[in-house]
Short mmCIF file of C-alpha atoms in Angstrom, two decimals:
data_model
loop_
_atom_site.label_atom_id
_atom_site.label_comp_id
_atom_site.label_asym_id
_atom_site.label_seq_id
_atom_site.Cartn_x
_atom_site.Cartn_y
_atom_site.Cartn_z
CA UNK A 1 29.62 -5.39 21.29
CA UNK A 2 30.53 -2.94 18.55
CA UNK A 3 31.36 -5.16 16.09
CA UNK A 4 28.11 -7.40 16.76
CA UNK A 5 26.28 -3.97 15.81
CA UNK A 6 28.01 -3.68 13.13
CA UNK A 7 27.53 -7.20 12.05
CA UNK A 8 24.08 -7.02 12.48
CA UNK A 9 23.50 -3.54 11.37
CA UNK A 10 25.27 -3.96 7.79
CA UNK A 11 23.30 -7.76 7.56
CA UNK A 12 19.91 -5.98 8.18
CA UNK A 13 21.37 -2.90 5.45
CA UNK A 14 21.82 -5.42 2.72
CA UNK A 15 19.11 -7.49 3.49
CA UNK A 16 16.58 -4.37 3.02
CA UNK A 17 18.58 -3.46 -0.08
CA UNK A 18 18.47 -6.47 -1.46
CA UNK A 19 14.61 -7.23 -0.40
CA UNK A 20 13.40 -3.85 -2.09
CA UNK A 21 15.85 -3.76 -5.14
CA UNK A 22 14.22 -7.26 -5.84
CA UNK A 23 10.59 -6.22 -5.40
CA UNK A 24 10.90 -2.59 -7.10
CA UNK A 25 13.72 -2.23 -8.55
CA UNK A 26 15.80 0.14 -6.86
CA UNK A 27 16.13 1.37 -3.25
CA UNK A 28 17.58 4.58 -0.92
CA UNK A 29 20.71 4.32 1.63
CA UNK A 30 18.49 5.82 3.79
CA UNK A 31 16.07 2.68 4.05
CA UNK A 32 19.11 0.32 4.07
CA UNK A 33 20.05 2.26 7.13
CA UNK A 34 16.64 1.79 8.14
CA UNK A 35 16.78 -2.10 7.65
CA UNK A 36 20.23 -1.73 9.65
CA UNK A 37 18.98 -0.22 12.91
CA UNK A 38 15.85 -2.22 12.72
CA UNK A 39 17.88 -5.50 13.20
CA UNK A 40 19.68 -3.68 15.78
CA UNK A 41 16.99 -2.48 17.82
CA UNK A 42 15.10 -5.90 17.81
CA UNK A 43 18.35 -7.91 18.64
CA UNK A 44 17.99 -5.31 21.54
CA UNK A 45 14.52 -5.82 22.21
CA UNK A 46 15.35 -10.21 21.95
CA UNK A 47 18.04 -9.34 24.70
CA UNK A 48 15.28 -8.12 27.65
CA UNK A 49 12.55 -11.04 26.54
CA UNK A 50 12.30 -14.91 27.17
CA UNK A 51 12.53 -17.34 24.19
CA UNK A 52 8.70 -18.31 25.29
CA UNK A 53 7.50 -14.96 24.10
CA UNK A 54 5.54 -16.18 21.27
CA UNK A 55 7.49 -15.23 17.79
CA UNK A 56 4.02 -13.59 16.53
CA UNK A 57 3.94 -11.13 19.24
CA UNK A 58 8.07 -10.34 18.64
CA UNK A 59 7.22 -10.02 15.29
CA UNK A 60 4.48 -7.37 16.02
CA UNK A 61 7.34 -5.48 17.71
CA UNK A 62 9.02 -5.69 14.39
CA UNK A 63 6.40 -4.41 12.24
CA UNK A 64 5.02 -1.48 14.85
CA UNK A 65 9.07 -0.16 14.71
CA UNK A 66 9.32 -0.28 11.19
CA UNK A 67 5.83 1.34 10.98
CA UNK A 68 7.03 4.02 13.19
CA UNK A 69 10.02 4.45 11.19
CA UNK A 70 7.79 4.95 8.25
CA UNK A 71 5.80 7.58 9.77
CA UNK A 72 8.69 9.36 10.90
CA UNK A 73 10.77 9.24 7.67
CA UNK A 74 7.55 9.47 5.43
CA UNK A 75 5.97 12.64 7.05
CA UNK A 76 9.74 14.38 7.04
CA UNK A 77 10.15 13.34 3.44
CA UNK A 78 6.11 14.46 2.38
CA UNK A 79 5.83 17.81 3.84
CA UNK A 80 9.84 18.69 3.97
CA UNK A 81 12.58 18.98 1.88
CA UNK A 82 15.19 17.59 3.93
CA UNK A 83 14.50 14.17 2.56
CA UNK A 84 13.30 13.05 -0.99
CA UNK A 85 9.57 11.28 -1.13
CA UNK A 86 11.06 7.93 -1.02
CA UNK A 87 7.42 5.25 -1.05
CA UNK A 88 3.78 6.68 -1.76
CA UNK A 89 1.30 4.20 -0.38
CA UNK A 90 -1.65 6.17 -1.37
CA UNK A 91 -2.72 3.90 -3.89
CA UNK A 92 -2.70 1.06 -1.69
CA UNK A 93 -5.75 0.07 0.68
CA UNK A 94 -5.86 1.74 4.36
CA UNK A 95 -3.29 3.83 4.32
CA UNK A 96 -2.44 7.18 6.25
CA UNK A 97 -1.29 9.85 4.05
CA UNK A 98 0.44 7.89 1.88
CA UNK A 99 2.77 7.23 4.55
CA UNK A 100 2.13 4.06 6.06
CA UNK A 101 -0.36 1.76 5.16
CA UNK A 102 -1.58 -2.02 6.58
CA UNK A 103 -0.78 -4.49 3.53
CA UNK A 104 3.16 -2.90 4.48
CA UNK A 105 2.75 -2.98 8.01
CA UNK A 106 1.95 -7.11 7.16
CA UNK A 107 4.98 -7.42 4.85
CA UNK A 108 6.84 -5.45 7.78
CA UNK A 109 5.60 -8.51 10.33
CA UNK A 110 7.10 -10.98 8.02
CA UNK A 111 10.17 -9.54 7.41
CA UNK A 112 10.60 -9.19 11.36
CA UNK A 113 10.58 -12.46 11.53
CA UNK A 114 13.01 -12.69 9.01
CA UNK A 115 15.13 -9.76 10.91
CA UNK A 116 15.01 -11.76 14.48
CA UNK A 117 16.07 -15.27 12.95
CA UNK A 118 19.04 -13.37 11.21
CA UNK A 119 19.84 -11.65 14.53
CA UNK A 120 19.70 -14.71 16.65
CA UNK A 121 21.58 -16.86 13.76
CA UNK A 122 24.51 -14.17 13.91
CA UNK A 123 24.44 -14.33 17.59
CA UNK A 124 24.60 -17.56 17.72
CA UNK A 125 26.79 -18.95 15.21
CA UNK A 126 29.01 -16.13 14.38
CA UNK A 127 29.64 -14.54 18.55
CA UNK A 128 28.31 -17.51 20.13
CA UNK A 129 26.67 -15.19 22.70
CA UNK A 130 23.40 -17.15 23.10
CA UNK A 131 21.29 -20.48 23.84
CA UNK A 132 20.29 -22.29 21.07
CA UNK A 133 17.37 -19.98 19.78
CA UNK A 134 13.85 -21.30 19.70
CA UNK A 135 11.02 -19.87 19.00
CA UNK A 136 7.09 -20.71 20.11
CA UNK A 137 4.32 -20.46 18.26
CA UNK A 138 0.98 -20.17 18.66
CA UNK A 139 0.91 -20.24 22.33
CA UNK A 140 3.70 -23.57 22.32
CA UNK A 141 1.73 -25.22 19.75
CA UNK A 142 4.83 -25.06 17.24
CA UNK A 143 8.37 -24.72 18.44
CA UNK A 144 10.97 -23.76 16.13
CA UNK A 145 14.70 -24.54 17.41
CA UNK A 146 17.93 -23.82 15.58
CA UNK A 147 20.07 -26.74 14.17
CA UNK A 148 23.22 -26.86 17.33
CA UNK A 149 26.18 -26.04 16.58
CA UNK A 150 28.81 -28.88 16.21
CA UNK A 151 30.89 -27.59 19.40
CA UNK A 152 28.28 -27.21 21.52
CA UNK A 153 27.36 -31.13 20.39
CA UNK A 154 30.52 -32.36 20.93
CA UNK A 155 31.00 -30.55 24.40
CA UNK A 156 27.90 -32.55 25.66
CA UNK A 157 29.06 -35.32 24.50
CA UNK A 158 32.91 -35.24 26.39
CA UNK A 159 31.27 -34.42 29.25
#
């Protein structure tokens, strides 16, 4: 269990690193360690729900955590100076503050998608502690299911 957190934790750090060093540049620890425990925390959240929870409405998990993250971090770092001001969203279209904003809160939907597929993949393939992952969309309208793993082929097959 520790070493799946890990795993998963270090995937979503370099991930977010990687993500924002490509879009702007450059990046803080503190936000990879952000990325980390969002992974975690939604792997945690994917534990308690049924693969027929629609992936939109998982994702909207994703992006209301990372929002909240935002908030948290963003108001310590704005009117503190425990933390440096790390994003300024002021610029950008409904924002609060500066803080947290809704064109990020979209991106943040996206990349929770991206976050629960990597979670599931690792949990899958890597501790084999899982179904095959699927995912419905749209109400069942578009199911998404996760290529099988040659063992777990072959074991149907002897049987």
């Amino acid at each position: 269990m520790i070493l799946k957190n890990l795993v998963l934790f270090l995937s979503g750090f370099c991930l977010y690193m990687t993500i924002e060093c490509l879009f702007r540049g450059y990046s803080f620890p503190l936000m990879g360690c952000c990325g980390g425990l969002c992974v975690v925390i939604l792997d945690k959240i994917n534990d308690y729900i049924s693969w027929d929870v629609d992936l939109f409405w998982q994702a909207l998990c994703g992006a209301l955590l990372v929002t909240i993250m935002e908030l948290v971090i963003g108001t310590i770092a704005k009117y503190t100076d425990l933390l440096p001001v790390m994003w300024d969203y002021s610029s950008l279209p409904l924002n609060f503050n500066g803080i947290v904003c809704v064109p990020f809160f979209i991106a943040w939907l996206f990349l929770s998608v991206v976050a629960i597929f990597l979670a599931d993949a690792i949990n899958y393939y890597i501790f084999e502690d899982t179904v095959v992952p699927h995912y419905v969309l749209f109400g069942g309208l578009f199911v998404i299911v996760f290529h099988k793993k040659k063992c777990d082929i072959e074991v149907r097959t002897n049987e």
